[in-house]
């Protein structure tokens, strides 16, 4: 369950070299006045498009693009071990022309001038319509006024619940308009039967440290300040939130505790319990929809529960242009097509995600809806979550900061430490790490 999207800026700088970064900084402006008009190119261009996932969802877009722009060929490179290989390629000066970069990675590569500022391209592209994007996804990849990527799809964390278990225990379904932590806990307790390996809630994925950031958001806190220059995990909202969920985890009557998980086969058993119909609620990204279609129970979807405010995680990626690309105009032409209303829809339809453009989500059939499900599901809650979902934070030196936070969370979730006792000190250490830029 560990999310590998971590990249230490110190390590990255040591790989790439500050001098090289400075030399690349000049390569950030469009090469022509209209960066979207590539129809009159004199010479053919081949673009490398690097991404971490298969390109099946962009095949339709690629076919249409090659027909419209016969002088541009886009070759897709699916890059395994993405979190390690992308900085290695950057260090070697061999990044693909366009990179579908993970969230925090886009910010770090941008800060180091490995990605160009796209704002001038956006301004020159009269059909682009920035206002069509959800604000969180439009504003995230901007650092010091420079835009380092354009988003496409978004997968938010929702609450997936087993209707059959709710019905069997006479428990009311979550109210999509008002679903609180207290509701979640009471529903989970009413469903849980640990002796028969049934729990109302999934367990906390302890090794996936970014999963827990949403818990702090929902209680008015966060791991970091909005400008990423200080760590706020030691402040009261974050401390209270993390301790609340740690106590429920250790209780063993709401979700499987660490010892109970070991007793039933380890961390992978949580997913097996859900598929077997023995977990009442699962707070996870919408990518699990496909696995639930064939589940031996009826499921439904609600927002994540909230404490003082509604919030959740939104996963996705940003299409960026490498500073080393020799074909920046052609690269932008591809991004403009790939991140258009239809381009995003083509990808989302394969991935069962909503798009980060509102216009994409107005197209029928809705890409996040599983047509195989014949009973009623509150599908509308998925695109609605984009209005309040937040993107995973991207401070400088993220890998080092997340290691410090993760070590503390491990102790708290095991019951070996109290959040109030260790998180303020951790916050001070992390602040020094993320402000050392």
mmCIF file of N, CA and C in Angstrom, residues 288-385:
data_model
loop_
_atom_site.group_PDB
_atom_site.id
_atom_site.type_symbol
_atom_site.label_atom_id
_atom_site.label_comp_id
_atom_site.label_asym_id
_atom_site.label_seq_id
_atom_site.Cartn_x
_atom_site.Cartn_y
_atom_site.Cartn_z
ATOM 1 N N UNK A 288 -10.945 1.349 -7.409
ATOM 2 C CA UNK A 288 -11.429 0.045 -6.915
ATOM 3 C C UNK A 288 -12.818 -0.288 -7.458
ATOM 4 N N UNK A 289 -13.423 0.655 -8.176
ATOM 5 C CA UNK A 289 -14.761 0.408 -8.725
ATOM 6 C C UNK A 289 -14.787 -0.865 -9.558
ATOM 7 N N UNK A 290 -13.803 -1.015 -10.436
ATOM 8 C CA UNK A 290 -13.791 -2.183 -11.318
ATOM 9 C C UNK A 290 -13.795 -3.487 -10.561
ATOM 10 N N UNK A 291 -13.090 -3.548 -9.439
ATOM 11 C CA UNK A 291 -13.048 -4.770 -8.651
ATOM 12 C C UNK A 291 -14.337 -5.065 -7.918
ATOM 13 N N UNK A 292 -15.137 -4.026 -7.676
ATOM 14 C CA UNK A 292 -16.393 -4.213 -6.954
ATOM 15 C C UNK A 292 -17.548 -4.605 -7.865
ATOM 16 N N UNK A 293 -17.372 -4.419 -9.160
ATOM 17 C CA UNK A 293 -18.455 -4.736 -10.093
ATOM 18 C C UNK A 293 -18.872 -6.200 -9.982
ATOM 19 N N UNK A 294 -17.891 -7.074 -9.812
ATOM 20 C CA UNK A 294 -18.183 -8.514 -9.735
ATOM 21 C C UNK A 294 -18.255 -9.015 -8.301
ATOM 22 N N UNK A 295 -18.264 -8.125 -7.320
ATOM 23 C CA UNK A 295 -18.292 -8.538 -5.916
ATOM 24 C C UNK A 295 -19.613 -9.245 -5.592
ATOM 25 N N UNK A 296 -19.614 -10.139 -4.597
ATOM 26 C CA UNK A 296 -20.823 -10.896 -4.246
ATOM 27 C C UNK A 296 -21.784 -10.098 -3.358
ATOM 28 N N UNK A 297 -21.845 -8.808 -3.551
ATOM 29 C CA UNK A 297 -22.747 -7.948 -2.783
ATOM 30 C C UNK A 297 -23.006 -6.678 -3.575
ATOM 31 N N UNK A 298 -24.023 -5.953 -3.179
ATOM 32 C CA UNK A 298 -24.302 -4.662 -3.795
ATOM 33 C C UNK A 298 -23.529 -3.575 -3.043
ATOM 34 N N UNK A 299 -22.927 -2.674 -3.800
ATOM 35 C CA UNK A 299 -22.172 -1.601 -3.173
ATOM 36 C C UNK A 299 -22.781 -0.252 -3.531
ATOM 37 N N UNK A 300 -22.377 0.743 -2.796
ATOM 38 C CA UNK A 300 -22.754 2.113 -3.123
ATOM 39 C C UNK A 300 -21.585 3.007 -2.764
ATOM 40 N N UNK A 301 -21.700 4.292 -3.095
ATOM 41 C CA UNK A 301 -20.605 5.243 -2.924
ATOM 42 C C UNK A 301 -21.118 6.469 -2.191
ATOM 43 N N UNK A 302 -20.339 6.927 -1.215
ATOM 44 C CA UNK A 302 -20.636 8.160 -0.485
ATOM 45 C C UNK A 302 -19.354 8.972 -0.383
ATOM 46 N N UNK A 303 -19.454 10.251 -0.051
ATOM 47 C CA UNK A 303 -18.226 11.016 0.203
ATOM 48 C C UNK A 303 -17.468 10.426 1.383
ATOM 49 N N UNK A 304 -16.216 10.805 1.529
ATOM 50 C CA UNK A 304 -15.494 10.452 2.749
ATOM 51 C C UNK A 304 -16.140 11.181 3.922
ATOM 52 N N UNK A 305 -16.143 10.567 5.105
ATOM 53 C CA UNK A 305 -16.725 11.256 6.261
ATOM 54 C C UNK A 305 -15.886 12.477 6.632
ATOM 55 N N UNK A 306 -16.525 13.438 7.285
ATOM 56 C CA UNK A 306 -15.826 14.670 7.641
ATOM 57 C C UNK A 306 -15.946 14.932 9.135
ATOM 58 N N UNK A 307 -15.028 15.731 9.641
ATOM 59 C CA UNK A 307 -15.092 16.217 11.017
ATOM 60 C C UNK A 307 -15.541 17.675 10.992
ATOM 61 N N UNK A 308 -14.582 18.587 10.784
ATOM 62 C CA UNK A 308 -14.936 20.010 10.724
ATOM 63 C C UNK A 308 -15.128 20.502 9.307
ATOM 64 N N UNK A 309 -14.640 19.751 8.312
ATOM 65 C CA UNK A 309 -14.807 20.168 6.925
ATOM 66 C C UNK A 309 -14.721 18.961 6.007
ATOM 67 N N UNK A 310 -15.309 19.097 4.830
ATOM 68 C CA UNK A 310 -15.314 18.017 3.858
ATOM 69 C C UNK A 310 -14.032 18.087 3.035
ATOM 70 N N UNK A 311 -13.353 16.960 2.915
ATOM 71 C CA UNK A 311 -12.129 16.917 2.133
ATOM 72 C C UNK A 311 -11.783 15.474 1.824
ATOM 73 N N UNK A 312 -10.975 15.299 0.805
ATOM 74 C CA UNK A 312 -10.487 13.980 0.451
ATOM 75 C C UNK A 312 -9.289 14.138 -0.458
ATOM 76 N N UNK A 313 -8.644 13.027 -0.789
ATOM 77 C CA UNK A 313 -7.483 13.039 -1.684
ATOM 78 C C UNK A 313 -7.950 12.925 -3.127
ATOM 79 N N UNK A 314 -7.278 13.628 -4.003
ATOM 80 C CA UNK A 314 -7.502 13.506 -5.438
ATOM 81 C C UNK A 314 -6.175 13.161 -6.098
ATOM 82 N N UNK A 315 -6.077 11.958 -6.674
ATOM 83 C CA UNK A 315 -4.864 11.516 -7.357
ATOM 84 C C UNK A 315 -4.952 11.854 -8.841
ATOM 85 N N UNK A 316 -3.801 12.067 -9.453
ATOM 86 C CA UNK A 316 -3.777 12.303 -10.886
ATOM 87 C C UNK A 316 -2.372 12.570 -11.364
ATOM 88 N N UNK A 317 -2.255 13.293 -12.471
ATOM 89 C CA UNK A 317 -0.939 13.566 -13.044
ATOM 90 C C UNK A 317 -1.012 14.836 -13.877
ATOM 91 N N UNK A 318 0.183 15.344 -14.214
ATOM 92 C CA UNK A 318 0.286 16.579 -14.988
ATOM 93 C C UNK A 318 1.152 16.345 -16.217
ATOM 94 N N UNK A 319 0.642 16.763 -17.359
ATOM 95 C CA UNK A 319 1.392 16.662 -18.604
ATOM 96 C C UNK A 319 2.325 17.858 -18.704
ATOM 97 N N UNK A 320 3.623 17.573 -18.746
ATOM 98 C CA UNK A 320 4.646 18.620 -18.698
ATOM 99 C C UNK A 320 5.613 18.454 -19.857
ATOM 100 N N UNK A 321 6.291 19.543 -20.209
ATOM 101 C CA UNK A 321 7.277 19.531 -21.285
ATOM 102 C C UNK A 321 8.670 19.640 -20.685
ATOM 103 N N UNK A 322 9.551 18.730 -21.065
ATOM 104 C CA UNK A 322 10.921 18.742 -20.566
ATOM 105 C C UNK A 322 11.691 19.924 -21.137
ATOM 106 N N UNK A 323 12.503 20.528 -20.297
ATOM 107 C CA UNK A 323 13.330 21.646 -20.754
ATOM 108 C C UNK A 323 14.308 21.222 -21.836
ATOM 109 N N UNK A 324 14.669 19.949 -21.859
ATOM 110 C CA UNK A 324 15.618 19.449 -22.857
ATOM 111 C C UNK A 324 14.968 19.116 -24.193
ATOM 112 N N UNK A 325 13.652 19.187 -24.283
ATOM 113 C CA UNK A 325 12.978 18.861 -25.538
ATOM 114 C C UNK A 325 13.388 19.838 -26.636
ATOM 115 N N UNK A 326 13.659 19.314 -27.804
ATOM 116 C CA UNK A 326 13.988 20.144 -28.961
ATOM 117 C C UNK A 326 12.750 20.499 -29.774
ATOM 118 N N UNK A 327 11.582 20.041 -29.302
ATOM 119 C CA UNK A 327 10.353 20.249 -30.075
ATOM 120 C C UNK A 327 9.243 20.737 -29.155
ATOM 121 N N UNK A 328 9.475 21.850 -28.504
ATOM 122 C CA UNK A 328 8.536 22.311 -27.475
ATOM 123 C C UNK A 328 7.187 22.707 -28.065
ATOM 124 N N UNK A 329 7.185 23.307 -29.259
ATOM 125 C CA UNK A 329 5.902 23.665 -29.872
ATOM 126 C C UNK A 329 5.086 22.424 -30.216
ATOM 127 N N UNK A 330 5.742 21.440 -30.803
ATOM 128 C CA UNK A 330 5.050 20.192 -31.121
ATOM 129 C C UNK A 330 4.574 19.507 -29.848
ATOM 130 N N UNK A 331 5.399 19.558 -28.806
ATOM 131 C CA UNK A 331 5.020 18.963 -27.525
ATOM 132 C C UNK A 331 3.780 19.641 -26.975
ATOM 133 N N UNK A 332 3.723 20.957 -27.066
ATOM 134 C CA UNK A 332 2.530 21.657 -26.603
ATOM 135 C C UNK A 332 1.306 21.285 -27.439
ATOM 136 N N UNK A 333 1.493 21.149 -28.751
ATOM 137 C CA UNK A 333 0.375 20.761 -29.614
ATOM 138 C C UNK A 333 -0.208 19.426 -29.163
ATOM 139 N N UNK A 334 0.662 18.496 -28.772
ATOM 140 C CA UNK A 334 0.185 17.205 -28.261
ATOM 141 C C UNK A 334 -0.533 17.386 -26.925
ATOM 142 N N UNK A 335 0.031 18.144 -26.006
ATOM 143 C CA UNK A 335 -0.618 18.361 -24.713
ATOM 144 C C UNK A 335 -1.978 19.005 -24.901
ATOM 145 N N UNK A 336 -2.071 19.978 -25.814
ATOM 146 C CA UNK A 336 -3.347 20.654 -26.036
ATOM 147 C C UNK A 336 -4.416 19.686 -26.518
ATOM 148 N N UNK A 337 -4.019 18.728 -27.346
ATOM 149 C CA UNK A 337 -4.976 17.727 -27.825
ATOM 150 C C UNK A 337 -5.288 16.705 -26.743
ATOM 151 N N UNK A 338 -4.261 16.232 -26.068
ATOM 152 C CA UNK A 338 -4.434 15.189 -25.055
ATOM 153 C C UNK A 338 -5.229 15.693 -23.857
ATOM 154 N N UNK A 339 -5.096 16.972 -23.537
ATOM 155 C CA UNK A 339 -5.780 17.550 -22.375
ATOM 156 C C UNK A 339 -6.979 18.398 -22.782
ATOM 157 N N UNK A 340 -7.449 18.189 -23.992
ATOM 158 C CA UNK A 340 -8.696 18.828 -24.422
ATOM 159 C C UNK A 340 -9.878 18.111 -23.796
ATOM 160 N N UNK A 341 -11.058 18.652 -23.970
ATOM 161 C CA UNK A 341 -12.268 18.008 -23.441
ATOM 162 C C UNK A 341 -12.381 16.566 -23.916
ATOM 163 N N UNK A 342 -12.219 16.349 -25.225
ATOM 164 C CA UNK A 342 -12.367 15.004 -25.776
ATOM 165 C C UNK A 342 -11.177 14.130 -25.452
ATOM 166 N N UNK A 343 -9.980 14.708 -25.462
ATOM 167 C CA UNK A 343 -8.794 13.929 -25.147
ATOM 168 C C UNK A 343 -8.848 13.359 -23.743
ATOM 169 N N UNK A 344 -9.244 14.187 -22.791
ATOM 170 C CA UNK A 344 -9.370 13.707 -21.411
ATOM 171 C C UNK A 344 -10.458 12.644 -21.312
ATOM 172 N N UNK A 345 -11.557 12.869 -22.030
ATOM 173 C CA UNK A 345 -12.659 11.892 -21.989
ATOM 174 C C UNK A 345 -12.197 10.530 -22.511
ATOM 175 N N UNK A 346 -11.407 10.537 -23.577
ATOM 176 C CA UNK A 346 -10.938 9.265 -24.140
ATOM 177 C C UNK A 346 -10.159 8.466 -23.100
ATOM 178 N N UNK A 347 -9.317 9.143 -22.335
ATOM 179 C CA UNK A 347 -8.534 8.460 -21.307
ATOM 180 C C UNK A 347 -9.406 8.030 -20.131
ATOM 181 N N UNK A 348 -10.264 8.942 -19.672
ATOM 182 C CA UNK A 348 -11.094 8.647 -18.500
ATOM 183 C C UNK A 348 -12.063 7.504 -18.747
ATOM 184 N N UNK A 349 -12.525 7.368 -19.979
ATOM 185 C CA UNK A 349 -13.473 6.300 -20.297
ATOM 186 C C UNK A 349 -12.851 4.928 -20.098
ATOM 187 N N UNK A 350 -11.553 4.828 -20.339
ATOM 188 C CA UNK A 350 -10.845 3.570 -20.114
ATOM 189 C C UNK A 350 -10.540 3.360 -18.633
ATOM 190 N N UNK A 351 -10.268 4.455 -17.931
ATOM 191 C CA UNK A 351 -9.806 4.358 -16.547
ATOM 192 C C UNK A 351 -10.931 4.442 -15.521
ATOM 193 N N UNK A 352 -12.150 4.778 -15.956
ATOM 194 C CA UNK A 352 -13.297 4.947 -15.053
ATOM 195 C C UNK A 352 -13.077 6.055 -14.029
ATOM 196 N N UNK A 353 -12.463 7.154 -14.481
ATOM 197 C CA UNK A 353 -12.250 8.325 -13.632
ATOM 198 C C UNK A 353 -13.003 9.516 -14.223
ATOM 199 N N UNK A 354 -13.322 10.495 -13.405
ATOM 200 C CA UNK A 354 -13.774 11.768 -13.968
ATOM 201 C C UNK A 354 -12.584 12.550 -14.502
ATOM 202 N N UNK A 355 -12.849 13.538 -15.329
ATOM 203 C CA UNK A 355 -11.786 14.383 -15.841
ATOM 204 C C UNK A 355 -11.603 15.619 -14.990
ATOM 205 N N UNK A 356 -10.492 16.300 -15.186
ATOM 206 C CA UNK A 356 -10.263 17.543 -14.468
ATOM 207 C C UNK A 356 -10.849 18.739 -15.205
ATOM 208 N N UNK A 357 -11.427 18.515 -16.378
ATOM 209 C CA UNK A 357 -12.226 19.530 -17.076
ATOM 210 C C UNK A 357 -13.704 19.263 -16.805
ATOM 211 N N UNK A 358 -14.428 20.300 -16.484
ATOM 212 C CA UNK A 358 -15.866 20.143 -16.258
ATOM 213 C C UNK A 358 -16.568 19.679 -17.531
ATOM 214 N N UNK A 359 -16.136 20.187 -18.677
ATOM 215 C CA UNK A 359 -16.794 19.829 -19.934
ATOM 216 C C UNK A 359 -16.646 18.347 -20.237
ATOM 217 N N UNK A 360 -15.531 17.748 -19.838
ATOM 218 C CA UNK A 360 -15.351 16.310 -20.022
ATOM 219 C C UNK A 360 -16.417 15.538 -19.263
ATOM 220 N N UNK A 361 -16.737 15.992 -18.070
ATOM 221 C CA UNK A 361 -17.673 15.273 -17.211
ATOM 222 C C UNK A 361 -19.126 15.491 -17.593
ATOM 223 N N UNK A 362 -19.353 16.330 -18.603
ATOM 224 C CA UNK A 362 -20.704 16.530 -19.115
ATOM 225 C C UNK A 362 -21.034 15.587 -20.263
ATOM 226 N N UNK A 363 -20.033 14.859 -20.763
ATOM 227 C CA UNK A 363 -20.226 13.953 -21.889
ATOM 228 C C UNK A 363 -20.829 12.635 -21.405
ATOM 229 N N UNK A 364 -21.791 12.114 -22.145
ATOM 230 C CA UNK A 364 -22.383 10.799 -21.870
ATOM 231 C C UNK A 364 -21.807 9.758 -22.824
ATOM 232 N N UNK A 365 -21.642 8.505 -22.395
ATOM 233 C CA UNK A 365 -21.854 8.040 -21.021
ATOM 234 C C UNK A 365 -20.757 8.539 -20.081
ATOM 235 N N UNK A 366 -21.118 8.750 -18.848
ATOM 236 C CA UNK A 366 -20.168 9.280 -17.876
ATOM 237 C C UNK A 366 -19.014 8.287 -17.686
ATOM 238 N N UNK A 367 -17.779 8.769 -17.761
ATOM 239 C CA UNK A 367 -16.648 7.836 -17.746
ATOM 240 C C UNK A 367 -16.431 7.105 -16.434
ATOM 241 N N UNK A 368 -16.929 7.638 -15.329
ATOM 242 C CA UNK A 368 -16.694 7.003 -14.019
ATOM 243 C C UNK A 368 -17.784 5.991 -13.657
ATOM 244 N N UNK A 369 -18.791 5.875 -14.479
ATOM 245 C CA UNK A 369 -19.901 4.959 -14.214
ATOM 246 C C UNK A 369 -19.583 3.585 -14.807
ATOM 247 N N UNK A 370 -19.753 2.540 -14.008
ATOM 248 C CA UNK A 370 -19.560 1.177 -14.488
ATOM 249 C C UNK A 370 -20.881 0.665 -15.061
ATOM 250 N N UNK A 371 -20.992 0.531 -16.369
ATOM 251 C CA UNK A 371 -22.275 0.146 -16.969
ATOM 252 C C UNK A 371 -22.731 -1.252 -16.591
ATOM 253 N N UNK A 372 -21.808 -2.092 -16.105
ATOM 254 C CA UNK A 372 -22.189 -3.459 -15.735
ATOM 255 C C UNK A 372 -23.078 -3.504 -14.497
ATOM 256 N N UNK A 373 -23.037 -2.435 -13.701
ATOM 257 C CA UNK A 373 -23.828 -2.407 -12.469
ATOM 258 C C UNK A 373 -25.264 -2.015 -12.817
ATOM 259 N N UNK A 374 -26.187 -2.924 -12.574
ATOM 260 C CA UNK A 374 -27.567 -2.706 -12.989
ATOM 261 C C UNK A 374 -28.439 -2.092 -11.896
ATOM 262 N N UNK A 375 -27.953 -2.082 -10.657
ATOM 263 C CA UNK A 375 -28.714 -1.458 -9.584
ATOM 264 C C UNK A 375 -28.266 -0.001 -9.414
ATOM 265 N N UNK A 376 -29.014 0.742 -8.628
ATOM 266 C CA UNK A 376 -28.743 2.167 -8.465
ATOM 267 C C UNK A 376 -27.527 2.413 -7.578
ATOM 268 N N UNK A 377 -26.641 3.265 -8.055
ATOM 269 C CA UNK A 377 -25.446 3.681 -7.315
ATOM 270 C C UNK A 377 -25.369 5.200 -7.370
ATOM 271 N N UNK A 378 -24.938 5.807 -6.289
ATOM 272 C CA UNK A 378 -24.833 7.268 -6.246
ATOM 273 C C UNK A 378 -23.570 7.737 -6.959
ATOM 274 N N UNK A 379 -23.538 7.501 -8.267
ATOM 275 C CA UNK A 379 -22.373 7.847 -9.069
ATOM 276 C C UNK A 379 -22.062 9.340 -9.028
ATOM 277 N N UNK A 380 -23.089 10.156 -8.830
ATOM 278 C CA UNK A 380 -22.906 11.607 -8.871
ATOM 279 C C UNK A 380 -21.952 12.102 -7.794
ATOM 280 N N UNK A 381 -21.764 11.323 -6.728
ATOM 281 C CA UNK A 381 -20.885 11.779 -5.653
ATOM 282 C C UNK A 381 -19.413 11.833 -6.087
ATOM 283 N N UNK A 382 -19.065 11.094 -7.138
ATOM 284 C CA UNK A 382 -17.666 11.073 -7.579
ATOM 285 C C UNK A 382 -17.255 12.407 -8.201
ATOM 286 N N UNK A 383 -17.930 12.889 -9.260
ATOM 287 C CA UNK A 383 -17.511 14.198 -9.796
ATOM 288 C C UNK A 383 -17.744 15.332 -8.813
ATOM 289 N N UNK A 384 -18.735 15.206 -7.957
ATOM 290 C CA UNK A 384 -18.965 16.252 -6.949
ATOM 291 C C UNK A 384 -17.767 16.387 -6.010
ATOM 292 N N UNK A 385 -17.050 15.284 -5.795
ATOM 293 C CA UNK A 385 -15.920 15.336 -4.874
ATOM 294 C C UNK A 385 -14.781 16.198 -5.408
#
